[in-house]
Amino acid sequence: MTEFDDLVRIEDGRADISPGWVVGAAVNGGALMSLATRAAVEATGAVDAHTDPVAFSTTFLAAVQPGAVEVATEVLRAGRSFSTCEVTLSQGGVACVRHSATFADLDVHSEPVHRAETPPEMPEPESCAPAVRAGFAEQITILDRLDLRIDPATVGWAVGQPARDGEMRAWIRFADGREPDTTALPFFLDAMPPVTFTFGALGWAPTIAFSGHVRSRPAPGWLRMRITTRNVVGGLFEEDAVIWDSRDRVVAQSRQLAGVRMPAAPVAS
Amino acid sequence: MTEFDDLVRIEDGRADISPGWVVGAAVNGGALMSLATRAAVEATGAVDAHTDPVAFSTTFLAAVQPGAVEVATEVLRAGRSFSTCEVTLSQGGVACVRHSATFADLDVHSEPVHRAETPPEMPEPESCAPAVRAGFAEQITILDRLDLRIDPATVGWAVGQPARDGEMRAWIRFADGREPDTTALPFFLDAMPPVTFTFGALGWAPTIAFSGHVRSRPAPGWLRMRITTRNVVGGLFEEDAVIWDSRDRVVAQSRQLAGVRMPAAPVAS
């Protein structure tokens, strides 16, 4: 069994999250979004092949620790084209994550392509340095689950030269070779370091709320990601992410609101 | 009492929506988002002045007709910095809208501005034609609630010359002079015609899921909006909206996934 399939395994309404999915002292939000996605698919019984989370939103109410997680689901709709399920992840009876997702069959929503965002130009993965757990990244345990290659043009922050432009790009895939699917995309959407690193703000950026769309089933191979922010105000910022697959198709997009402690000197927009 | 304040009035867990808020045969989604926002603020009792919906998401499960709506709320968190409430709007016992919102006090999240999106260049409102209920817009009853002035450069679709560029810009405010506030911003975020009109697809674009951030309390006066789409695939598209207030500040941003029936000939991206 792959590491990711172990993460999202649910038995008798419980999951057991390994310590390998933490960032700092808490389980990574993206890992929890993928766990909730799997719970919803199991709860709906994949009505009419509605296995793809075309729209989801997640509110993070309290930090989750590795170990047992209670998984509760409520099916809100099982319709002809779309099914909707709400998932609550709890620990010790305390609700920590509330996740709502609408599922469809992307086989019937993949063509025709009238308009599509093209992937960014990037050096090949072999020309990007792998992100590893060292220095500032020592506490980012989930990096061990990933093969993450950040575009060198967007990684000046790691050597004290933040570009201050609010954009980071990377190649990403699972370290153990598991191929991406639409259950894994919510995890990948939140797997990069916060885009606020590009302003030299190298601290944790706690997610308040996260929402995403899965637009196509990913082909095997590397994914490419771009994360950006355009508004960093009063300690809050939005982070937008887009993921393309190896066929150059947009497979997922997301936006989150998160908190940040910015360096003392304001950065001009 | 203004039209909008009448819309969001809740008594004994019920609202009564006037026929003035419909588009076609159903109540406009944005009107329902603002009603849910007001319900959540009343349910939390505005804990610690957390009256501003900094992040919200809404799933549309079934169409709502004008008339009585049952309003149920569940407070998920009443924290130091953020409070979260889930709202369900039902008719005849059938859940039609599920809305989740996290509230904060934007007085403490408005400064400093490290990075901000600047408003688009647009002709003054006096140089833009008011959008009125005529022709294709006859069924868009909510236009009577609005003073909506679409930038002429983005309105070619109305005269058979769609720009096919996925962008529309407008000035917007309430027709009866009520000033905008953070409860009204969810309504405004969904008040323009669908951005797919710019591709000549002049039909209704039903929202599947909607998520938004309110970033600042709006100053009195005109709001400016820009809506865009970058991915129109297999009958689904995302619509991004940004609203600026009269001080040129970003006050809200959103993304929705919606359905569209595109004209027969695919449009090149």
PDB file of N, CA and C in Angstrom, chain A residues 3-94:
ATOM      1  N   GLU A   3       1.954   5.261   0.648  1.00  0.00           N
ATOM      2  CA  GLU A   3       1.799   6.137   1.818  1.00  0.00           C
ATOM      3  C   GLU A   3       0.479   6.902   1.770  1.00  0.00           C
ATOM      4  N   PHE A   4       0.122   7.390   0.583  1.00  0.00           N
ATOM      5  CA  PHE A   4      -1.104   8.171   0.484  1.00  0.00           C
ATOM      6  C   PHE A   4      -2.340   7.300   0.705  1.00  0.00           C
ATOM      7  N   ASP A   5      -2.338   6.109   0.148  1.00  0.00           N
ATOM      8  CA  ASP A   5      -3.507   5.232   0.347  1.00  0.00           C
ATOM      9  C   ASP A   5      -3.638   4.828   1.809  1.00  0.00           C
ATOM     10  N   ASP A   6      -2.512   4.740   2.512  1.00  0.00           N
ATOM     11  CA  ASP A   6      -2.571   4.475   3.951  1.00  0.00           C
ATOM     12  C   ASP A   6      -3.187   5.672   4.690  1.00  0.00           C
ATOM     13  N   LEU A   7      -2.818   6.891   4.258  1.00  0.00           N
ATOM     14  CA  LEU A   7      -3.371   8.103   4.879  1.00  0.00           C
ATOM     15  C   LEU A   7      -4.892   8.135   4.801  1.00  0.00           C
ATOM     16  N   VAL A   8      -5.432   7.810   3.638  1.00  0.00           N
ATOM     17  CA  VAL A   8      -6.877   8.007   3.417  1.00  0.00           C
ATOM     18  C   VAL A   8      -7.690   6.740   3.690  1.00  0.00           C
ATOM     19  N   ARG A   9      -7.082   5.757   4.348  1.00  0.00           N
ATOM     20  CA  ARG A   9      -7.817   4.523   4.662  1.00  0.00           C
ATOM     21  C   ARG A   9      -8.740   4.777   5.856  1.00  0.00           C
ATOM     22  N   ILE A  10     -10.013   4.420   5.695  1.00  0.00           N
ATOM     23  CA  ILE A  10     -11.011   4.646   6.746  1.00  0.00           C
ATOM     24  C   ILE A  10     -11.660   3.305   7.068  1.00  0.00           C
ATOM     25  N   GLU A  11     -11.699   2.981   8.355  1.00  0.00           N
ATOM     26  CA  GLU A  11     -12.345   1.734   8.777  1.00  0.00           C
ATOM     27  C   GLU A  11     -13.255   2.035   9.954  1.00  0.00           C
ATOM     28  N   ASP A  12     -14.510   1.625   9.852  1.00  0.00           N
ATOM     29  CA  ASP A  12     -15.468   1.826  10.943  1.00  0.00           C
ATOM     30  C   ASP A  12     -15.513   3.291  11.380  1.00  0.00           C
ATOM     31  N   GLY A  13     -15.513   4.205  10.422  1.00  0.00           N
ATOM     32  CA  GLY A  13     -15.629   5.619  10.746  1.00  0.00           C
ATOM     33  C   GLY A  13     -14.410   6.228  11.419  1.00  0.00           C
ATOM     34  N   ARG A  14     -13.265   5.575  11.273  1.00  0.00           N
ATOM     35  CA  ARG A  14     -12.042   6.120  11.874  1.00  0.00           C
ATOM     36  C   ARG A  14     -10.888   6.028  10.886  1.00  0.00           C
ATOM     37  N   ALA A  15     -10.025   7.025  10.936  1.00  0.00           N
ATOM     38  CA  ALA A  15      -8.763   6.978  10.215  1.00  0.00           C
ATOM     39  C   ALA A  15      -7.645   7.025  11.250  1.00  0.00           C
ATOM     40  N   ASP A  16      -6.448   6.634  10.831  1.00  0.00           N
ATOM     41  CA  ASP A  16      -5.301   6.659  11.743  1.00  0.00           C
ATOM     42  C   ASP A  16      -4.154   7.315  10.986  1.00  0.00           C
ATOM     43  N   ILE A  17      -3.905   8.587  11.312  1.00  0.00           N
ATOM     44  CA  ILE A  17      -2.948   9.373  10.527  1.00  0.00           C
ATOM     45  C   ILE A  17      -1.544   9.216  11.097  1.00  0.00           C
ATOM     46  N   SER A  18      -0.609   8.829  10.235  1.00  0.00           N
ATOM     47  CA  SER A  18       0.775   8.622  10.695  1.00  0.00           C
ATOM     48  C   SER A  18       1.454   9.973  10.916  1.00  0.00           C
ATOM     49  N   PRO A  19       2.494   9.982  11.765  1.00  0.00           N
ATOM     50  CA  PRO A  19       3.223  11.247  12.025  1.00  0.00           C
ATOM     51  C   PRO A  19       3.933  11.782  10.786  1.00  0.00           C
ATOM     52  N   GLY A  20       3.954  10.986   9.725  1.00  0.00           N
ATOM     53  CA  GLY A  20       4.643  11.435   8.518  1.00  0.00           C
ATOM     54  C   GLY A  20       3.938  12.537   7.761  1.00  0.00           C
ATOM     55  N   TRP A  21       2.707  12.893   8.172  1.00  0.00           N
ATOM     56  CA  TRP A  21       1.935  13.897   7.427  1.00  0.00           C
ATOM     57  C   TRP A  21       1.842  15.232   8.152  1.00  0.00           C
ATOM     58  N   VAL A  22       2.751  15.479   9.090  1.00  0.00           N
ATOM     59  CA  VAL A  22       2.656  16.733   9.835  1.00  0.00           C
ATOM     60  C   VAL A  22       3.534  17.831   9.222  1.00  0.00           C
ATOM     61  N   VAL A  23       3.134  19.064   9.512  1.00  0.00           N
ATOM     62  CA  VAL A  23       3.965  20.253   9.302  1.00  0.00           C
ATOM     63  C   VAL A  23       4.038  20.910  10.668  1.00  0.00           C
ATOM     64  N   GLY A  24       5.251  21.040  11.203  1.00  0.00           N
ATOM     65  CA  GLY A  24       5.368  21.535  12.568  1.00  0.00           C
ATOM     66  C   GLY A  24       4.754  20.532  13.526  1.00  0.00           C
ATOM     67  N   ALA A  25       3.751  20.970  14.305  1.00  0.00           N
ATOM     68  CA  ALA A  25       3.170  20.104  15.327  1.00  0.00           C
ATOM     69  C   ALA A  25       1.805  19.566  14.944  1.00  0.00           C
ATOM     70  N   ALA A  26       1.309  19.873  13.737  1.00  0.00           N
ATOM     71  CA  ALA A  26      -0.063  19.476  13.389  1.00  0.00           C
ATOM     72  C   ALA A  26      -0.097  18.803  12.022  1.00  0.00           C
ATOM     73  N   VAL A  27      -1.129  18.015  11.799  1.00  0.00           N
ATOM     74  CA  VAL A  27      -1.277  17.356  10.503  1.00  0.00           C
ATOM     75  C   VAL A  27      -1.542  18.409   9.426  1.00  0.00           C
ATOM     76  N   ASN A  28      -0.900  18.246   8.298  1.00  0.00           N
ATOM     77  CA  ASN A  28      -1.043  19.158   7.160  1.00  0.00           C
ATOM     78  C   ASN A  28      -2.497  19.246   6.692  1.00  0.00           C
ATOM     79  N   GLY A  29      -2.942  20.456   6.398  1.00  0.00           N
ATOM     80  CA  GLY A  29      -4.328  20.668   5.991  1.00  0.00           C
ATOM     81  C   GLY A  29      -4.702  19.933   4.710  1.00  0.00           C
ATOM     82  N   GLY A  30      -3.792  19.886   3.762  1.00  0.00           N
ATOM     83  CA  GLY A  30      -4.079  19.200   2.512  1.00  0.00           C
ATOM     84  C   GLY A  30      -4.291  17.705   2.714  1.00  0.00           C
ATOM     85  N   ALA A  31      -3.514  17.110   3.605  1.00  0.00           N
ATOM     86  CA  ALA A  31      -3.690  15.684   3.915  1.00  0.00           C
ATOM     87  C   ALA A  31      -5.101  15.455   4.455  1.00  0.00           C
ATOM     88  N   LEU A  32      -5.568  16.379   5.294  1.00  0.00           N
ATOM     89  CA  LEU A  32      -6.918  16.250   5.859  1.00  0.00           C
ATOM     90  C   LEU A  32      -7.984  16.445   4.785  1.00  0.00           C
ATOM     91  N   MET A  33      -7.721  17.337   3.818  1.00  0.00           N
ATOM     92  CA  MET A  33      -8.694  17.537   2.732  1.00  0.00           C
ATOM     93  C   MET A  33      -8.822  16.274   1.883  1.00  0.00           C
ATOM     94  N   SER A  34      -7.696  15.604   1.634  1.00  0.00           N
ATOM     95  CA  SER A  34      -7.782  14.368   0.848  1.00  0.00           C
ATOM     96  C   SER A  34      -8.457  13.261   1.647  1.00  0.00           C
ATOM     97  N   LEU A  35      -8.188  13.195   2.942  1.00  0.00           N
ATOM     98  CA  LEU A  35      -8.885  12.211   3.778  1.00  0.00           C
ATOM     99  C   LEU A  35     -10.396  12.458   3.747  1.00  0.00           C
ATOM    100  N   ALA A  36     -10.787  13.708   3.861  1.00  0.00           N
ATOM    101  CA  ALA A  36     -12.220  14.040   3.827  1.00  0.00           C
ATOM    102  C   ALA A  36     -12.824  13.713   2.459  1.00  0.00           C
ATOM    103  N   THR A  37     -12.044  13.935   1.406  1.00  0.00           N
ATOM    104  CA  THR A  37     -12.511  13.611   0.057  1.00  0.00           C
ATOM    105  C   THR A  37     -12.821  12.122  -0.060  1.00  0.00           C
ATOM    106  N   ARG A  38     -11.887  11.289   0.423  1.00  0.00           N
ATOM    107  CA  ARG A  38     -12.109   9.851   0.365  1.00  0.00           C
ATOM    108  C   ARG A  38     -13.343   9.452   1.185  1.00  0.00           C
ATOM    109  N   ALA A  39     -13.486  10.072   2.362  1.00  0.00           N
ATOM    110  CA  ALA A  39     -14.644   9.762   3.219  1.00  0.00           C
ATOM    111  C   ALA A  39     -15.953  10.075   2.494  1.00  0.00           C
ATOM    112  N   ALA A  40     -15.971  11.200   1.778  1.00  0.00           N
ATOM    113  CA  ALA A  40     -17.192  11.593   1.061  1.00  0.00           C
ATOM    114  C   ALA A  40     -17.506  10.619  -0.066  1.00  0.00           C
ATOM    115  N   VAL A  41     -16.497  10.195  -0.804  1.00  0.00           N
ATOM    116  CA  VAL A  41     -16.724   9.244  -1.902  1.00  0.00           C
ATOM    117  C   VAL A  41     -17.278   7.935  -1.345  1.00  0.00           C
ATOM    118  N   GLU A  42     -16.746   7.493  -0.203  1.00  0.00           N
ATOM    119  CA  GLU A  42     -17.251   6.252   0.389  1.00  0.00           C
ATOM    120  C   GLU A  42     -18.681   6.434   0.902  1.00  0.00           C
ATOM    121  N   ALA A  43     -18.984   7.622   1.418  1.00  0.00           N
ATOM    122  CA  ALA A  43     -20.323   7.856   1.975  1.00  0.00           C
ATOM    123  C   ALA A  43     -21.387   7.904   0.881  1.00  0.00           C
ATOM    124  N   THR A  44     -21.046   8.511  -0.249  1.00  0.00           N
ATOM    125  CA  THR A  44     -22.042   8.600  -1.320  1.00  0.00           C
ATOM    126  C   THR A  44     -22.115   7.286  -2.095  1.00  0.00           C
ATOM    127  N   GLY A  45     -21.155   6.391  -1.865  1.00  0.00           N
ATOM    128  CA  GLY A  45     -21.126   5.172  -2.655  1.00  0.00           C
ATOM    129  C   GLY A  45     -20.870   5.472  -4.117  1.00  0.00           C
ATOM    130  N   ALA A  46     -20.243   6.651  -4.369  1.00  0.00           N
ATOM    131  CA  ALA A  46     -19.913   7.061  -5.741  1.00  0.00           C
ATOM    132  C   ALA A  46     -21.136   6.940  -6.648  1.00  0.00           C
ATOM    133  N   VAL A  47     -22.212   7.610  -6.216  1.00  0.00           N
ATOM    134  CA  VAL A  47     -23.446   7.661  -6.998  1.00  0.00           C
ATOM    135  C   VAL A  47     -23.150   7.980  -8.461  1.00  0.00           C
ATOM    136  N   ASP A  48     -23.616   7.156  -9.372  1.00  0.00           N
ATOM    137  CA  ASP A  48     -23.461   7.442 -10.811  1.00  0.00           C
ATOM    138  C   ASP A  48     -22.033   7.827 -11.186  1.00  0.00           C
ATOM    139  N   ALA A  49     -21.061   7.150 -10.590  1.00  0.00           N
ATOM    140  CA  ALA A  49     -19.640   7.432 -10.878  1.00  0.00           C
ATOM    141  C   ALA A  49     -19.233   8.861 -10.532  1.00  0.00           C
ATOM    142  N   HIS A  50     -19.948   9.470  -9.563  1.00  0.00           N
ATOM    143  CA  HIS A  50     -19.566  10.821  -9.103  1.00  0.00           C
ATOM    144  C   HIS A  50     -18.400  10.700  -8.121  1.00  0.00           C
ATOM    145  N   THR A  51     -17.206  10.442  -8.649  1.00  0.00           N
ATOM    146  CA  THR A  51     -16.036  10.213  -7.780  1.00  0.00           C
ATOM    147  C   THR A  51     -15.072  11.393  -7.758  1.00  0.00           C
ATOM    148  N   ASP A  52     -15.353  12.434  -8.554  1.00  0.00           N
ATOM    149  CA  ASP A  52     -14.400  13.532  -8.701  1.00  0.00           C
ATOM    150  C   ASP A  52     -14.888  14.783  -7.970  1.00  0.00           C
ATOM    151  N   PRO A  53     -14.100  15.302  -7.022  1.00  0.00           N
ATOM    152  CA  PRO A  53     -14.538  16.460  -6.221  1.00  0.00           C
ATOM    153  C   PRO A  53     -14.426  17.764  -7.008  1.00  0.00           C
ATOM    154  N   VAL A  54     -15.424  18.030  -7.854  1.00  0.00           N
ATOM    155  CA  VAL A  54     -15.343  19.184  -8.756  1.00  0.00           C
ATOM    156  C   VAL A  54     -15.320  20.512  -7.998  1.00  0.00           C
ATOM    157  N   ALA A  55     -15.907  20.535  -6.794  1.00  0.00           N
ATOM    158  CA  ALA A  55     -15.828  21.746  -5.959  1.00  0.00           C
ATOM    159  C   ALA A  55     -15.829  21.308  -4.504  1.00  0.00           C
ATOM    160  N   PHE A  56     -14.902  21.862  -3.736  1.00  0.00           N
ATOM    161  CA  PHE A  56     -14.879  21.523  -2.310  1.00  0.00           C
ATOM    162  C   PHE A  56     -14.448  22.745  -1.509  1.00  0.00           C
ATOM    163  N   SER A  57     -14.850  22.767  -0.249  1.00  0.00           N
ATOM    164  CA  SER A  57     -14.387  23.837   0.630  1.00  0.00           C
ATOM    165  C   SER A  57     -14.203  23.269   2.025  1.00  0.00           C
ATOM    166  N   THR A  58     -13.214  23.801   2.704  1.00  0.00           N
ATOM    167  CA  THR A  58     -12.780  23.245   3.976  1.00  0.00           C
ATOM    168  C   THR A  58     -12.525  24.372   4.954  1.00  0.00           C
ATOM    169  N   THR A  59     -13.059  24.228   6.151  1.00  0.00           N
ATOM    170  CA  THR A  59     -12.768  25.184   7.214  1.00  0.00           C
ATOM    171  C   THR A  59     -11.981  24.461   8.304  1.00  0.00           C
ATOM    172  N   PHE A  60     -10.876  25.063   8.706  1.00  0.00           N
ATOM    173  CA  PHE A  60     -10.011  24.469   9.721  1.00  0.00           C
ATOM    174  C   PHE A  60     -10.345  25.090  11.070  1.00  0.00           C
ATOM    175  N   LEU A  61     -10.956  24.277  11.936  1.00  0.00           N
ATOM    176  CA  LEU A  61     -11.472  24.777  13.211  1.00  0.00           C
ATOM    177  C   LEU A  61     -10.470  24.593  14.338  1.00  0.00           C
ATOM    178  N   ALA A  62      -9.712  23.504  14.294  1.00  0.00           N
ATOM    179  CA  ALA A  62      -8.715  23.233  15.339  1.00  0.00           C
ATOM    180  C   ALA A  62      -7.644  22.336  14.737  1.00  0.00           C
ATOM    181  N   ALA A  63      -6.444  22.392  15.294  1.00  0.00           N
ATOM    182  CA  ALA A  63      -5.335  21.583  14.788  1.00  0.00           C
ATOM    183  C   ALA A  63      -5.615  20.103  15.031  1.00  0.00           C
ATOM    184  N   VAL A  64      -5.125  19.265  14.106  1.00  0.00           N
ATOM    185  CA  VAL A  64      -5.274  17.811  14.227  1.00  0.00           C
ATOM    186  C   VAL A  64      -3.893  17.221  14.512  1.00  0.00           C
ATOM    187  N   GLN A  65      -3.833  16.302  15.483  1.00  0.00           N
ATOM    188  CA  GLN A  65      -2.579  15.624  15.801  1.00  0.00           C
ATOM    189  C   GLN A  65      -2.550  14.268  15.096  1.00  0.00           C
ATOM    190  N   PRO A  66      -1.375  13.727  14.825  1.00  0.00           N
ATOM    191  CA  PRO A  66      -1.323  12.374  14.271  1.00  0.00           C
ATOM    192  C   PRO A  66      -2.034  11.402  15.214  1.00  0.00           C
ATOM    193  N   GLY A  67      -2.567  10.318  14.641  1.00  0.00           N
ATOM    194  CA  GLY A  67      -3.287   9.331  15.447  1.00  0.00           C
ATOM    195  C   GLY A  67      -4.700   9.179  14.961  1.00  0.00           C
ATOM    196  N   ALA A  68      -5.566   8.720  15.864  1.00  0.00           N
ATOM    197  CA  ALA A  68      -6.940   8.404  15.473  1.00  0.00           C
ATOM    198  C   ALA A  68      -7.747   9.665  15.185  1.00  0.00           C
ATOM    199  N   VAL A  69      -8.528   9.621  14.101  1.00  0.00           N
ATOM    200  CA  VAL A  69      -9.430  10.712  13.720  1.00  0.00           C
ATOM    201  C   VAL A  69     -10.808  10.106  13.474  1.00  0.00           C
ATOM    202  N   GLU A  70     -11.834  10.721  14.069  1.00  0.00           N
ATOM    203  CA  GLU A  70     -13.204  10.263  13.822  1.00  0.00           C
ATOM    204  C   GLU A  70     -13.726  10.949  12.562  1.00  0.00           C
ATOM    205  N   VAL A  71     -14.372  10.172  11.705  1.00  0.00           N
ATOM    206  CA  VAL A  71     -14.834  10.660  10.410  1.00  0.00           C
ATOM    207  C   VAL A  71     -16.355  10.529  10.340  1.00  0.00           C
ATOM    208  N   ALA A  72     -17.045  11.672  10.263  1.00  0.00           N
ATOM    209  CA  ALA A  72     -18.508  11.644  10.159  1.00  0.00           C
ATOM    210  C   ALA A  72     -18.914  12.255   8.832  1.00  0.00           C
ATOM    211  N   THR A  73     -19.925  11.681   8.192  1.00  0.00           N
ATOM    212  CA  THR A  73     -20.348  12.178   6.886  1.00  0.00           C
ATOM    213  C   THR A  73     -21.856  12.387   6.852  1.00  0.00           C
ATOM    214  N   GLU A  74     -22.260  13.363   6.027  1.00  0.00           N
ATOM    215  CA  GLU A  74     -23.683  13.604   5.792  1.00  0.00           C
ATOM    216  C   GLU A  74     -23.886  13.851   4.294  1.00  0.00           C
ATOM    217  N   VAL A  75     -24.632  12.987   3.647  1.00  0.00           N
ATOM    218  CA  VAL A  75     -24.889  13.171   2.213  1.00  0.00           C
ATOM    219  C   VAL A  75     -26.006  14.202   2.064  1.00  0.00           C
ATOM    220  N   LEU A  76     -25.700  15.316   1.396  1.00  0.00           N
ATOM    221  CA  LEU A  76     -26.679  16.400   1.259  1.00  0.00           C
ATOM    222  C   LEU A  76     -27.479  16.291  -0.032  1.00  0.00           C
ATOM    223  N   ARG A  77     -26.921  15.617  -1.020  1.00  0.00           N
ATOM    224  CA  ARG A  77     -27.589  15.516  -2.316  1.00  0.00           C
ATOM    225  C   ARG A  77     -26.996  14.334  -3.071  1.00  0.00           C
ATOM    226  N   ALA A  78     -27.825  13.552  -3.710  1.00  0.00           N
ATOM    227  CA  ALA A  78     -27.347  12.504  -4.624  1.00  0.00           C
ATOM    228  C   ALA A  78     -28.145  12.696  -5.900  1.00  0.00           C
ATOM    229  N   GLY A  79     -27.670  13.586  -6.743  1.00  0.00           N
ATOM    230  CA  GLY A  79     -28.445  14.013  -7.911  1.00  0.00           C
ATOM    231  C   GLY A  79     -27.991  13.337  -9.189  1.00  0.00           C
ATOM    232  N   ARG A  80     -28.589  13.754 -10.278  1.00  0.00           N
ATOM    233  CA  ARG A  80     -28.290  13.140 -11.561  1.00  0.00           C
ATOM    234  C   ARG A  80     -26.875  13.483 -12.024  1.00  0.00           C
ATOM    235  N   SER A  81     -26.514  14.767 -11.878  1.00  0.00           N
ATOM    236  CA  SER A  81     -25.202  15.195 -12.363  1.00  0.00           C
ATOM    237  C   SER A  81     -24.201  15.420 -11.235  1.00  0.00           C
ATOM    238  N   PHE A  82     -24.710  15.770 -10.054  1.00  0.00           N
ATOM    239  CA  PHE A  82     -23.827  16.127  -8.949  1.00  0.00           C
ATOM    240  C   PHE A  82     -24.302  15.509  -7.633  1.00  0.00           C
ATOM    241  N   SER A  83     -23.347  15.110  -6.801  1.00  0.00           N
ATOM    242  CA  SER A  83     -23.651  14.656  -5.446  1.00  0.00           C
ATOM    243  C   SER A  83     -22.836  15.507  -4.476  1.00  0.00           C
ATOM    244  N   THR A  84     -23.419  15.801  -3.318  1.00  0.00           N
ATOM    245  CA  THR A  84     -22.752  16.662  -2.347  1.00  0.00           C
ATOM    246  C   THR A  84     -22.728  15.978  -0.988  1.00  0.00           C
ATOM    247  N   CYS A  85     -21.588  16.042  -0.339  1.00  0.00           N
ATOM    248  CA  CYS A  85     -21.422  15.410   0.962  1.00  0.00           C
ATOM    249  C   CYS A  85     -20.659  16.351   1.887  1.00  0.00           C
ATOM    250  N   GLU A  86     -21.052  16.352   3.141  1.00  0.00           N
ATOM    251  CA  GLU A  86     -20.333  17.138   4.138  1.00  0.00           C
ATOM    252  C   GLU A  86     -19.618  16.174   5.081  1.00  0.00           C
ATOM    253  N   VAL A  87     -18.384  16.500   5.415  1.00  0.00           N
ATOM    254  CA  VAL A  87     -17.555  15.626   6.247  1.00  0.00           C
ATOM    255  C   VAL A  87     -17.039  16.409   7.440  1.00  0.00           C
ATOM    256  N   THR A  88     -17.095  15.793   8.619  1.00  0.00           N
ATOM    257  CA  THR A  88     -16.500  16.398   9.810  1.00  0.00           C
ATOM    258  C   THR A  88     -15.420  15.460  10.331  1.00  0.00           C
ATOM    259  N   LEU A  89     -14.224  15.993  10.495  1.00  0.00           N
ATOM    260  CA  LEU A  89     -13.129  15.241  11.108  1.00  0.00           C
ATOM    261  C   LEU A  89     -12.960  15.732  12.543  1.00  0.00           C
ATOM    262  N   SER A  90     -12.964  14.795  13.491  1.00  0.00           N
ATOM    263  CA  SER A  90     -12.889  15.176  14.907  1.00  0.00           C
ATOM    264  C   SER A  90     -11.790  14.386  15.605  1.00  0.00           C
ATOM    265  N   GLN A  91     -11.322  14.938  16.706  1.00  0.00           N
ATOM    266  CA  GLN A  91     -10.407  14.212  17.590  1.00  0.00           C
ATOM    267  C   GLN A  91     -10.887  14.388  19.012  1.00  0.00           C
ATOM    268  N   GLY A  92     -11.030  13.287  19.735  1.00  0.00           N
ATOM    269  CA  GLY A  92     -11.512  13.362  21.113  1.00  0.00           C
ATOM    270  C   GLY A  92     -12.860  14.053  21.211  1.00  0.00           C
ATOM    271  N   GLY A  93     -13.684  13.888  20.171  1.00  0.00           N
ATOM    272  CA  GLY A  93     -15.013  14.482  20.187  1.00  0.00           C
ATOM    273  C   GLY A  93     -15.057  15.943  19.784  1.00  0.00           C
ATOM    274  N   VAL A  94     -13.900  16.534  19.509  1.00  0.00           N
ATOM    275  CA  VAL A  94     -13.852  17.950  19.117  1.00  0.00           C
ATOM    276  C   VAL A  94     -13.755  18.043  17.596  1.00  0.00           C
TER     277      VAL A  94
END
